Coordinates of C-alpha atoms in Angstrom, one line a residue:
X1191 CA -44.9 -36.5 -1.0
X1192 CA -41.3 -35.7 -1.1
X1193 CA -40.7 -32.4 -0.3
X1194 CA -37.2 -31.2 -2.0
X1195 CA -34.9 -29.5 0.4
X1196 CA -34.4 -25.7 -0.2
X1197 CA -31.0 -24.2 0.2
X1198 CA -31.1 -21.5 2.0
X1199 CA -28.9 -18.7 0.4
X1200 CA -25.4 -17.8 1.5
X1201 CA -25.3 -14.3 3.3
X1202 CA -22.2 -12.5 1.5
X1203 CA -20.3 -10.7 3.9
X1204 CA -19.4 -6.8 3.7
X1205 CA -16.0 -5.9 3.2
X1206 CA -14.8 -2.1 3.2
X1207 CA -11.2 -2.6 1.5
X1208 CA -9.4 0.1 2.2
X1209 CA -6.0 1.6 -0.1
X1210 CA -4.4 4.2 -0.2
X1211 CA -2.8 5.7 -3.3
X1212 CA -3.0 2.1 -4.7
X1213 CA -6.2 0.3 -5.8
X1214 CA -8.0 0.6 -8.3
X1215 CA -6.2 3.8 -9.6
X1216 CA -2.9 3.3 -10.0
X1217 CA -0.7 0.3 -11.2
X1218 CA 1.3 -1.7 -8.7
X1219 CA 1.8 -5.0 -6.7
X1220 CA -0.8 -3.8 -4.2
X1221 CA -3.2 -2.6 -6.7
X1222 CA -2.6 -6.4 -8.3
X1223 CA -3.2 -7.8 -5.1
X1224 CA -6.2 -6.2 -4.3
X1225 CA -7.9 -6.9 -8.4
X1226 CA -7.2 -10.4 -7.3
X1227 CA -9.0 -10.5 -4.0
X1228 CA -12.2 -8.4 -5.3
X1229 CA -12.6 -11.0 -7.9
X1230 CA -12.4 -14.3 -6.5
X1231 CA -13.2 -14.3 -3.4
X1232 CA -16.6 -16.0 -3.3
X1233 CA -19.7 -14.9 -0.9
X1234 CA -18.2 -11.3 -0.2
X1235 CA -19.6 -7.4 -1.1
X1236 CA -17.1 -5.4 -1.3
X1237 CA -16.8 -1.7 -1.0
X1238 CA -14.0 0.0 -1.8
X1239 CA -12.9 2.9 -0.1
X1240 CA -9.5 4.7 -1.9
X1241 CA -7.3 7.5 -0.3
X1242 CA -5.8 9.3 -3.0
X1243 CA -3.9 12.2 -3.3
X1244 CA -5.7 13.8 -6.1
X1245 CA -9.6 13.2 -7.7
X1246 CA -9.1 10.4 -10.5
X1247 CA -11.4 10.1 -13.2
X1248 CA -11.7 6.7 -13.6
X1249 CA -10.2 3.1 -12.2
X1250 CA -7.2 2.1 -14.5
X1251 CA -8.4 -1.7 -13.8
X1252 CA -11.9 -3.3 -14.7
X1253 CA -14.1 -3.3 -11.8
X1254 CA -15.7 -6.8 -10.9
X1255 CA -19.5 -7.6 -10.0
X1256 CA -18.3 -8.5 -6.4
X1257 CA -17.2 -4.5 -6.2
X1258 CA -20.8 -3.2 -5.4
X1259 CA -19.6 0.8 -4.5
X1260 CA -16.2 3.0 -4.9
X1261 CA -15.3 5.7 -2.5
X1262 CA -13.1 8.0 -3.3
X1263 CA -11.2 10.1 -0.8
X1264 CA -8.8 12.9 -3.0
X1265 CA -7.0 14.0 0.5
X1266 CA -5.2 17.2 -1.6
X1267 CA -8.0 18.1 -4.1
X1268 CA -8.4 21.9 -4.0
X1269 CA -12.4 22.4 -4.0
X1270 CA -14.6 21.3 -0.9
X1271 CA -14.8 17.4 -1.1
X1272 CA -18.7 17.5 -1.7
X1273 CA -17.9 19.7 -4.9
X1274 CA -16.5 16.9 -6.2
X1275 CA -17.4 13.8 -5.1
X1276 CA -21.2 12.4 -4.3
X1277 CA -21.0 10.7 -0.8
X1278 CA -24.9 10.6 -0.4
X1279 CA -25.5 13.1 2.0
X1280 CA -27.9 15.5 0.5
X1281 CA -27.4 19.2 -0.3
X1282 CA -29.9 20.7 3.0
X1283 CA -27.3 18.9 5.2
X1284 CA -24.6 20.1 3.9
X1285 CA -25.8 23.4 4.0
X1286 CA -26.7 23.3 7.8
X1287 CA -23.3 21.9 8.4
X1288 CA -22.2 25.1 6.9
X1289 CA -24.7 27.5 8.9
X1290 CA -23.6 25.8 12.0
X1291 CA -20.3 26.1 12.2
X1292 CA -18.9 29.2 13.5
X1293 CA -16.2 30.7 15.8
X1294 CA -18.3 29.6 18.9
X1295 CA -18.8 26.2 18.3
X1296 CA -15.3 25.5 17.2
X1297 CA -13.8 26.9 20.6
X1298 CA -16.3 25.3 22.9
X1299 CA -16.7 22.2 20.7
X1300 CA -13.5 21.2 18.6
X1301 CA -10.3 22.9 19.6
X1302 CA -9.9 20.6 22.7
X1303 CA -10.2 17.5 21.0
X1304 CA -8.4 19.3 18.3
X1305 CA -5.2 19.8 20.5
X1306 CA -5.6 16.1 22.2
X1307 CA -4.9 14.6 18.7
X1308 CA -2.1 16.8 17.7
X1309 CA -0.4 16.6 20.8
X1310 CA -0.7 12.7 20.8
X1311 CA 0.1 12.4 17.2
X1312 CA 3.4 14.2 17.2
X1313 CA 4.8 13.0 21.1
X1314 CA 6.9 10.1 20.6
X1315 CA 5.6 9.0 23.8
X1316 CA 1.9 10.0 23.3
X1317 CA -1.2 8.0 24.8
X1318 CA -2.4 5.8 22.1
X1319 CA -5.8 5.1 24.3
X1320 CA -5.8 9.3 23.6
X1321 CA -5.6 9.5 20.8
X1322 CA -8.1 7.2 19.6
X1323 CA -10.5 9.0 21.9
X1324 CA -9.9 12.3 20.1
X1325 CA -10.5 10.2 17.0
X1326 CA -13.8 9.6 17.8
X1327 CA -15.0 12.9 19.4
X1328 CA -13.3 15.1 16.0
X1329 CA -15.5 12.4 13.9
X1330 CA -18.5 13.1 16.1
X1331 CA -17.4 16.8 15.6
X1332 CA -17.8 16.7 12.2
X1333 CA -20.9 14.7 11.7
X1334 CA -22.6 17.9 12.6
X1335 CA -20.6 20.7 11.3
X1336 CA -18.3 21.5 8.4
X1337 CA -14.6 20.5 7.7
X1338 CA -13.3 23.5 5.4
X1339 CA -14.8 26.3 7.5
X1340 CA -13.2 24.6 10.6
X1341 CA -9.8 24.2 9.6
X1342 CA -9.7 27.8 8.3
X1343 CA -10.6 29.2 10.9
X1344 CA -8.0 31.4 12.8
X1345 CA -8.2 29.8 15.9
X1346 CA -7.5 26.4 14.6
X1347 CA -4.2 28.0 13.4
X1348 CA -3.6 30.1 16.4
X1349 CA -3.8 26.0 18.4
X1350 CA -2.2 24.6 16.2
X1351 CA 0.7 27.1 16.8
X1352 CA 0.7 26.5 20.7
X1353 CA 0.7 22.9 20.3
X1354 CA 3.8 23.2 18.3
X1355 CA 5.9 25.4 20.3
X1356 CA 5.0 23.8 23.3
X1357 CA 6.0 20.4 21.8
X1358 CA 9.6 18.7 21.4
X1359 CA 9.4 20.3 17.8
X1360 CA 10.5 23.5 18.7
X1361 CA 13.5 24.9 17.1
X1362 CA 15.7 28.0 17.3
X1363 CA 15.1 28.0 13.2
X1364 CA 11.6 27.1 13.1
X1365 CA 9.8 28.9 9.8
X1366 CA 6.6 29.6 8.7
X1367 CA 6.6 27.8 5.8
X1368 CA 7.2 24.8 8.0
X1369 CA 4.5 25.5 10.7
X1370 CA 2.1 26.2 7.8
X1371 CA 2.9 22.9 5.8
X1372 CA 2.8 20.3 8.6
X1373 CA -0.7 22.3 9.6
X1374 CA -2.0 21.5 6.2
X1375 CA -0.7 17.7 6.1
X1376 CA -2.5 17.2 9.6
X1377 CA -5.3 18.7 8.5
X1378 CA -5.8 16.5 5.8
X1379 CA -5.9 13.3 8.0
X1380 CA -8.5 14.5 9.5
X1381 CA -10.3 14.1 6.2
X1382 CA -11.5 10.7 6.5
X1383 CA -13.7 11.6 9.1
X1384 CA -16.1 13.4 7.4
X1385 CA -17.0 11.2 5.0
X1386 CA -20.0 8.9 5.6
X1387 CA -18.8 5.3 6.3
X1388 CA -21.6 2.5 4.7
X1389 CA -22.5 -0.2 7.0
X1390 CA -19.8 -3.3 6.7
X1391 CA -18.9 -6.2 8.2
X1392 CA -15.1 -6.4 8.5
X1393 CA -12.7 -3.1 7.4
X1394 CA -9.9 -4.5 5.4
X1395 CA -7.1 -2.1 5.5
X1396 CA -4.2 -2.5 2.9
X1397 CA -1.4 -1.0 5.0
X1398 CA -0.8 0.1 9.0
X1399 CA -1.4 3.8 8.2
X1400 CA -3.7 6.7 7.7
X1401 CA -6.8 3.4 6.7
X1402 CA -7.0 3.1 10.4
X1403 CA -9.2 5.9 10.7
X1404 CA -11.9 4.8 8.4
X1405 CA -11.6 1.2 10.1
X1406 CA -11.8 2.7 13.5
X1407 CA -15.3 4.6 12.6
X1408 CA -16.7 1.6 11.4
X1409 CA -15.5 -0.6 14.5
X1410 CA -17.7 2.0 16.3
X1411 CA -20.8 2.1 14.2
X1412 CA -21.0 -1.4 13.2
X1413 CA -18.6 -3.5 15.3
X1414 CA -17.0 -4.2 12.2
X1415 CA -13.7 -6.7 12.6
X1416 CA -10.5 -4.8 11.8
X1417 CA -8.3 -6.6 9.2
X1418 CA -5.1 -5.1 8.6
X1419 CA -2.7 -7.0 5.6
X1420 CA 0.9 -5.6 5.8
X1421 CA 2.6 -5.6 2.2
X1422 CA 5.9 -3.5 2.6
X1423 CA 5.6 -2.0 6.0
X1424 CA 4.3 1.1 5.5
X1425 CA 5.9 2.9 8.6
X1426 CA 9.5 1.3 7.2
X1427 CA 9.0 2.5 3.5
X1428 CA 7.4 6.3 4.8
X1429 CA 10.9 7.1 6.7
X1430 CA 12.6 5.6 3.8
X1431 CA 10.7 7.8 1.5
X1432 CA 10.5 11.0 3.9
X1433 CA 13.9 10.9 4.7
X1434 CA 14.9 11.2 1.5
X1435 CA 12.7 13.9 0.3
X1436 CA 13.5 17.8 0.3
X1437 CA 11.1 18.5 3.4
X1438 CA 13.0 20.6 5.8
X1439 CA 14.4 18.8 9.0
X1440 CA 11.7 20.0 11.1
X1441 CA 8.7 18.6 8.7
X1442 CA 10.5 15.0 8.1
X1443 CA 10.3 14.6 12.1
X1444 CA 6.7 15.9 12.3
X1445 CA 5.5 13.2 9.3
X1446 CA 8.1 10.8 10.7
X1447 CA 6.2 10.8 14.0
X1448 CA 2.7 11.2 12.6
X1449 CA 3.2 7.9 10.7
X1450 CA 4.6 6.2 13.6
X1451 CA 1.8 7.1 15.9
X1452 CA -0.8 6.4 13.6
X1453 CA 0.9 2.8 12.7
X1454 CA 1.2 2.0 16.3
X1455 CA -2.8 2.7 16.3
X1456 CA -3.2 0.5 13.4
X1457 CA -1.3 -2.5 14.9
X1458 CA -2.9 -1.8 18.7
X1459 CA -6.2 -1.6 17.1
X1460 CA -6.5 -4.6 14.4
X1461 CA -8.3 -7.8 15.5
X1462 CA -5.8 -9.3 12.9
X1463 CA -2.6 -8.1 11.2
X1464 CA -1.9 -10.4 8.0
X1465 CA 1.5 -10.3 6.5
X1466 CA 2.8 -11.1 3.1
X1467 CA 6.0 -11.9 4.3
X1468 CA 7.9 -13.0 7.8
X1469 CA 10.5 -9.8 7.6
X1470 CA 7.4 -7.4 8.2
X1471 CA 6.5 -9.1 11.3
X1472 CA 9.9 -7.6 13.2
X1473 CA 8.8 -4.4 12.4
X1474 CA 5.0 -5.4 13.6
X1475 CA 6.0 -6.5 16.9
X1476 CA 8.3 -3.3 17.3
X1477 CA 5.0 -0.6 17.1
X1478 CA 2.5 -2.7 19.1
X1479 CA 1.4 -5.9 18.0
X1480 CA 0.6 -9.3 19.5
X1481 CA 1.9 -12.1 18.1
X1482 CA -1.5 -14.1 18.6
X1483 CA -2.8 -11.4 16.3
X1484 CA -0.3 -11.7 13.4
X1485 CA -0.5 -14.3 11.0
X1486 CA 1.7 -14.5 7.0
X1487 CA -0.4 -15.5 4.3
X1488 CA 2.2 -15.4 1.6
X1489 CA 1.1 -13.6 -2.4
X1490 CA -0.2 -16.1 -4.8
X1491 CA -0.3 -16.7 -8.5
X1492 CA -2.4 -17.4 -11.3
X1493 CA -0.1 -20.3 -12.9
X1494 CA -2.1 -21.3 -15.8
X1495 CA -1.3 -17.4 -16.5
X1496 CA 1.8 -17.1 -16.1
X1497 CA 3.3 -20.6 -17.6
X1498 CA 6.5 -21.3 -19.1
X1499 CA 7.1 -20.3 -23.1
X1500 CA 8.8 -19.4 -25.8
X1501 CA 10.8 -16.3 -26.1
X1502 CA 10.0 -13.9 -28.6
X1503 CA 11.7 -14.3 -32.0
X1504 CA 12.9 -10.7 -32.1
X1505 CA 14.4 -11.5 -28.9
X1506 CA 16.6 -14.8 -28.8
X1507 CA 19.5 -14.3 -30.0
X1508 CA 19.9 -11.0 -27.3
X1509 CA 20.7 -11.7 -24.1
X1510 CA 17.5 -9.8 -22.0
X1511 CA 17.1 -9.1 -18.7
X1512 CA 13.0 -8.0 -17.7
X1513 CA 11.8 -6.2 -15.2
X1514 CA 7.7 -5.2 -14.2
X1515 CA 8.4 -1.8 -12.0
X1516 CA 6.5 1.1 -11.3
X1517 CA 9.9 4.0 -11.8
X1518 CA 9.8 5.6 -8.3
X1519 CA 12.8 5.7 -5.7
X1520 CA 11.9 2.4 -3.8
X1521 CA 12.6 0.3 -6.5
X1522 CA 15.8 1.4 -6.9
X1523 CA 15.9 1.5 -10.8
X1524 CA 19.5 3.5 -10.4
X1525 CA 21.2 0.5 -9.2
X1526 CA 19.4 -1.3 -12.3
X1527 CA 20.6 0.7 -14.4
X1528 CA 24.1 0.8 -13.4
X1529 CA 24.1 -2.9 -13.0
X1530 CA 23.1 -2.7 -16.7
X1531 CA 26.5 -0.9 -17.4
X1532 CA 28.1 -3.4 -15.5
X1533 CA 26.8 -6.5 -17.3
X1534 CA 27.4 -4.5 -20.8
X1535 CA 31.0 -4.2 -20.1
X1536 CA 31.2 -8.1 -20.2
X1537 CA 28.3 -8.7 -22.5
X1538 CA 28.1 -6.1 -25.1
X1539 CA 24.5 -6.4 -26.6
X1540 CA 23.0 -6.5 -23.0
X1541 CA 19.1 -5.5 -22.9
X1542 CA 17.6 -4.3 -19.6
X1543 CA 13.9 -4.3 -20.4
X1544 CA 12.0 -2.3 -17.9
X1545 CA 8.2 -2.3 -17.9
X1546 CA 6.3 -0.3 -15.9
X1547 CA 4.2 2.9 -15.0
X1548 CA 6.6 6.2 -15.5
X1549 CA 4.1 9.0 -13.9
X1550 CA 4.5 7.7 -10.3
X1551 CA 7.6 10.2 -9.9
X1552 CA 8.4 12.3 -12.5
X1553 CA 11.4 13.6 -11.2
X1554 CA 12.8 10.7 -10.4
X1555 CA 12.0 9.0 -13.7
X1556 CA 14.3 12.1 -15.6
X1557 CA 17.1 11.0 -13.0
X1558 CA 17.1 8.0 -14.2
X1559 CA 16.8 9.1 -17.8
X1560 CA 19.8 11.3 -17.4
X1561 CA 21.7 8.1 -16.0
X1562 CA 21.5 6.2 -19.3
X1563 CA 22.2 9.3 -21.2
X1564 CA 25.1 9.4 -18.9
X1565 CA 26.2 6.1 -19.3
X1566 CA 25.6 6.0 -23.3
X1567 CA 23.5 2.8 -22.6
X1568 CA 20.1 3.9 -24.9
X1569 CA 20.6 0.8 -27.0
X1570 CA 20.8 -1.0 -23.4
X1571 CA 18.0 -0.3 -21.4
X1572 CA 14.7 0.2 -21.9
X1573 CA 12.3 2.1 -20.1
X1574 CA 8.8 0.8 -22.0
X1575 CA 6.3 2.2 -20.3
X1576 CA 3.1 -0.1 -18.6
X1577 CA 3.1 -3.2 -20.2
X1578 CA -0.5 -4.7 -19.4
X1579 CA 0.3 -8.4 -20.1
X1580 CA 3.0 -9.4 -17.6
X1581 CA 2.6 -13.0 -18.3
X1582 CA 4.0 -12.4 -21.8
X1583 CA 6.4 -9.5 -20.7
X1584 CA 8.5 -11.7 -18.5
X1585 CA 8.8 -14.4 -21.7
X1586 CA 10.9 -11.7 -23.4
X1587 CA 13.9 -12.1 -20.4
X1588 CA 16.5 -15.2 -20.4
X1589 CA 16.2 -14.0 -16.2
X1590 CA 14.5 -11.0 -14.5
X1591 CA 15.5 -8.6 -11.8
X1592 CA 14.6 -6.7 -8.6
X1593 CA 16.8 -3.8 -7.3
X1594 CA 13.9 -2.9 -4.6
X1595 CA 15.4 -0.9 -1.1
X1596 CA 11.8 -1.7 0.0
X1597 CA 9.5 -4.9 -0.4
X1598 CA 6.4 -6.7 0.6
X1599 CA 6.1 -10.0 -1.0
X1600 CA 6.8 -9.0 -4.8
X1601 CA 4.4 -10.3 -7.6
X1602 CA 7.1 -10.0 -10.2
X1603 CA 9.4 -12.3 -8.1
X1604 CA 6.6 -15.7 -7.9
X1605 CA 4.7 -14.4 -11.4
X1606 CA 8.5 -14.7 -13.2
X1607 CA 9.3 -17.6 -11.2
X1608 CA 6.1 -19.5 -12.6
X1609 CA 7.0 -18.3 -15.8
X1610 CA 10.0 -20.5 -15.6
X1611 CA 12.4 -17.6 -15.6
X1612 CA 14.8 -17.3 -13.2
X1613 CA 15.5 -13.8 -10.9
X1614 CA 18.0 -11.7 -9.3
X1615 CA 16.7 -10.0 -6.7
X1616 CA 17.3 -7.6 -3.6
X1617 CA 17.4 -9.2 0.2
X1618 CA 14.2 -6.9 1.3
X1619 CA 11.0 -7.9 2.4
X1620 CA 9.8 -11.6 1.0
X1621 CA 12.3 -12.0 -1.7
X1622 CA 14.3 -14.5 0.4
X1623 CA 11.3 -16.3 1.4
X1624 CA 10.3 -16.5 -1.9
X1625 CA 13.5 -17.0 -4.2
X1626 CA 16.0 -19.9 -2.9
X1627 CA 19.4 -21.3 -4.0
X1628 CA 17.5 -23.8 -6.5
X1629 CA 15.6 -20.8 -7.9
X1630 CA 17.7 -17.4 -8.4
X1631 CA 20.3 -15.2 -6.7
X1632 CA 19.5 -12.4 -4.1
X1633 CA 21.7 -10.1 -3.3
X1634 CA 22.3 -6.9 -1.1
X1635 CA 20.5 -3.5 -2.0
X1636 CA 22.3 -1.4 -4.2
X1637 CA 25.7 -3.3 -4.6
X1638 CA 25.6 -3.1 -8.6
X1639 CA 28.2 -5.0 -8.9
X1640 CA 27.0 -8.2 -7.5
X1641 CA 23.9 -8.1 -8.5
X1642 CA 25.8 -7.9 -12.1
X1643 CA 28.3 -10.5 -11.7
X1644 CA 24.9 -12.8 -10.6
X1645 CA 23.1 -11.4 -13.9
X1646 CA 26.2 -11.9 -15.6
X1647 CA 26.3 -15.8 -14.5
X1648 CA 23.1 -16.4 -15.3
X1649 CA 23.5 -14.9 -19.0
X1650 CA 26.6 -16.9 -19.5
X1651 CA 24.8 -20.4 -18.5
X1652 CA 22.2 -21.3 -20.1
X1653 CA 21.8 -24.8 -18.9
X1654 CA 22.0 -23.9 -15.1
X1655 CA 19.5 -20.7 -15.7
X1656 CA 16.9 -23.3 -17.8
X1657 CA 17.6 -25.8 -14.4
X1658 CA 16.5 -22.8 -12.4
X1659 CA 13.7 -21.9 -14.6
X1660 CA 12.2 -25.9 -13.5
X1661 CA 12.9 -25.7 -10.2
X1662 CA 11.1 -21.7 -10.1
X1663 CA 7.9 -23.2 -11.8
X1664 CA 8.2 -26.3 -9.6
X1665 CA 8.4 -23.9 -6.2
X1666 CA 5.3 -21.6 -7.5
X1667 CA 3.2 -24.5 -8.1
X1668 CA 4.4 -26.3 -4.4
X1669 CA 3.6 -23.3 -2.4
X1670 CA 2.4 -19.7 -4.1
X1671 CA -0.7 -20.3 -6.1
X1672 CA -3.5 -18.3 -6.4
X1673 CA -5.6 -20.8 -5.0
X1674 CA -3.9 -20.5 -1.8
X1675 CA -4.7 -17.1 -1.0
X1676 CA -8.0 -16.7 -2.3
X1677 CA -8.8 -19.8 0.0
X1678 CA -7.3 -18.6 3.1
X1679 CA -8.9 -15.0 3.1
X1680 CA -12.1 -16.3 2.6
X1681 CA -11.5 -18.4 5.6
X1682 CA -9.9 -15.5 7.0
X1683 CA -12.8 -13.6 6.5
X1684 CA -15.1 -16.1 8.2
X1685 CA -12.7 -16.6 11.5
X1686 CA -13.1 -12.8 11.7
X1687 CA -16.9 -12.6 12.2
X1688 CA -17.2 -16.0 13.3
X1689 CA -14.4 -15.5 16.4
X1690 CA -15.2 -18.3 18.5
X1691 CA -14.9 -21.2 15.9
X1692 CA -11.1 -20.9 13.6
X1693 CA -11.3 -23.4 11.9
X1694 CA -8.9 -26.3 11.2
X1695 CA -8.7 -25.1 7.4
X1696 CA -7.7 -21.6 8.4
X1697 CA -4.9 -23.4 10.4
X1698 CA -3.3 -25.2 7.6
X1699 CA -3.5 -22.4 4.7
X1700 CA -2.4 -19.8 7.2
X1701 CA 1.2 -20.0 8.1
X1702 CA 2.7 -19.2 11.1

């Protein structure tokens, strides 16, 4: 009798993805990134696990079969976490928590792993080793008792004080308001640790930042594998971003620091730090890590997606420019806009079309508003809002653009470039690696007038720009397709809870 051989079935690995502010809320080359990886990678469960800054309703993408659970984290949501959100942990616990917190038990039991993690966090020069310690002891902390009556208690504001004033942060014009903020934003990063972390296999974490501390529990529960992918650098974009906010002096420094120490734990930590792009490795190496943990896996894209077409009708007799932004300050959609007024100088009936999500800053979005009223350039540029067929949204330009001060690897860059349209974009993060002389122009951040005169040369010629349209597709297709990074994650995956046998696939998809 032949006996047919049965196939024993594939054991799907766990993954806890980790985002913050990105996936599967809000709109965005990370968010993109992530949709991607949920839905095509083969044999994997994944959980997601989503810091936000606010409670969101509901995912603005459609949630795959390989997503089996969401959790939501809203670090500045006004009501008590469990109010809010069901994390599984039933009402009598919660209510014991409650009951046994008091003054007592936060002196004797907190407050000294309390002050270890503050002190650490905001010391330039604070013990890494320390701090992850304190970690571990404020999770184990609150595992048995409550978050909300802990922080608000006196004497965790009467520490906090001490730990301030006897730190390098004091200042003959120190305020309240100050003191009271920054106790508030620590406070919240200690959020993560009192919410109940499922059972996984490896923690992928989508930036070296405040995911770490999720990852970190996990690594300690479960011996879960720590993946960390690097997109823009998040410690490079947060003193971009801090720097140029309205926080005092005293406040930037204090978040400045947090966000280096806590990057530094991310990189020291990680059993691998991926990287979209070469350029963020510099800044890798800088906080902490090996090089025989770092490894680029560059973005891929769908190309039978986005394929070369026809321009719309309403469209080709106007020269267009397109660009897929989210309308905050790292993408620098000032300079855009004055390159626009540049290029409209030479070429009259101009159009900038800009596509993308206008709620991510609402204050800068009505700078930029005020800039085209400014300018008189209404019939010139566009700001149109989430367009939610990119594909058919870069068809509409002759070339595209990118005035970023801050990139990973951009998806607009390859997806336009597969297109067969041609881009001008900014020397940050990937774009070099991803645009060459054959393909497109980059320039320098913020010089409007170059970027213009490239735009401008690219308008004027149509031959050379449809010669760089081939040679865009023909790049995409040679070294960015979707196949590509879908392949090398699952390997990735596999290296990761399989340690002892990298295989020779992993070596050729993953480059150096």
């Amino acid at each position: 009798m032949n006996l047919k051989k049965v196939r024993e079935p594939i054991e799907k690995k766990r993954v806890l993805l980790v985002t913050e502010g990105t996936y599967p809320y809000n709109y965005g080359g990370v968010s993109s990134w992530s949709h991607t990886l949920c839905n095509l990678t083969k044999n994997v469960d994944y959980l997601i696990y989503s810091l936000n800054a606010h409670y969101e309703e509901k995912p603005k993408y459609e949630i795959h079969d390989n997503v089996k659970k969401i959790i939501q984290v809203p670090l500045w949501a006004t009501y008590d976490l469990y109010d809010i959100v069901d994390y599984g942990i039933s009402y009598k616990k919660i209510v014991s928590k409650k009951r046994n917190t008091n003054r007592s038990i936060i002196k004797y039991n907190f407050l000294k792993s309390y002050r270890t993690f503050i002190s650490n966090l905001i010391d330039k020069n604070g013990d890494i080793k320390k701090l992850e310690e304190s970690i571990y002891e404020l999770w184990e902390y609150f595992e048995k008792f409550d978050y909300e009556l802990t922080v608000k208690n006196i004497l965790v504001w009467e520490e906090f004080k001490k730990v301030i004033i006897k730190s390098n942060f004091k200042s003959s014009n120190l305020i309240l308001s100050d003191i009271s903020f920054s106790f508030q934003y620590i406070n919240k990063l200690l959020l993560p640790l009192t919410i109940p972390i499922p059972k996984v296999d490896i923690v992928h974490i989508t930036l070296a930042g405040l995911p770490i501390l999720p990852a970190l529990i996990a690594k300690k529960l479960y011996k879960a594998q720590i993946l960390s992918t690097e997109h823009g650098v998040f410690i490079r974009e947060n003193m971009i971003n801090i720097s140029s906010s309205s926080f005092s002096f005293f406040v930037k420094n204090l978040i400045i620091k947090c966000s280096e120490s806590i990057c530094k734990l991310a990189y020291t930590r990680s059993d691998l730090v991926t990287s979209v792009n070469k350029f963020n490795t510099k800044w890798e190496f800088r906080y902490g890590l090996s090089e025989d943990r770092s490894k680029v896996i560059y973005n891929g894209v769908d190309e039978n997606r986005f394929t070369i077409g026809e321009k719309p009708d309403h469209l080709k007799n106007i020269p267009t420019v397109v660009a897929i932004a989210r309308i905050f300050a790292l993408k620098d959609i000032i300079t855009m806009i004055k390159t626009c007024d540049y290029v409209r100088n030479k070429i009259p009936n101009v159009q900038f079309i800009v596509y993308g999500d206008k709620k991510a800053d609402l204050e800068y979005v009505q700078e930029c508003e005020d800039l085209i009223q400014e300018l008189k350039l209404k019939e010139n540029f566009i700001l149109a809002g989430h367009h939610n067929q990119p594909n058919k949204a870069f068809l509409e330009g002759d070339i595209s653009i990118l005035t970023s001060i801050s990139e990973g690897f951009p998806y607009t860059v390859i997806e336009s470039m597969s297109c067969g349209v041609p881009v001008v974009g900014t020397d940050v993060g990937g774009v070099a690696e991803a645009i060459t002389e054959k393909t497109g122009f980059v320039c320098n951040p913020k010089d409007y007038k170059n970027i213009g005169e490239r735009v401008f040369y690219l308008l004027s010629n149509p031959e050379i720009r449809k010669k760089m349209g081939i040679e865009s597709r023909k790049r995409v297709l040679e070294n960015f397709t979707l196949h590509k990074i879908i392949q090398t994650y699952e390997d990735t995956y596999e290296s990761l809870t399989q340690p002892k046998t990298l295989t020779k696939k992993l070596t050729s998809y993953i480059k150096k």
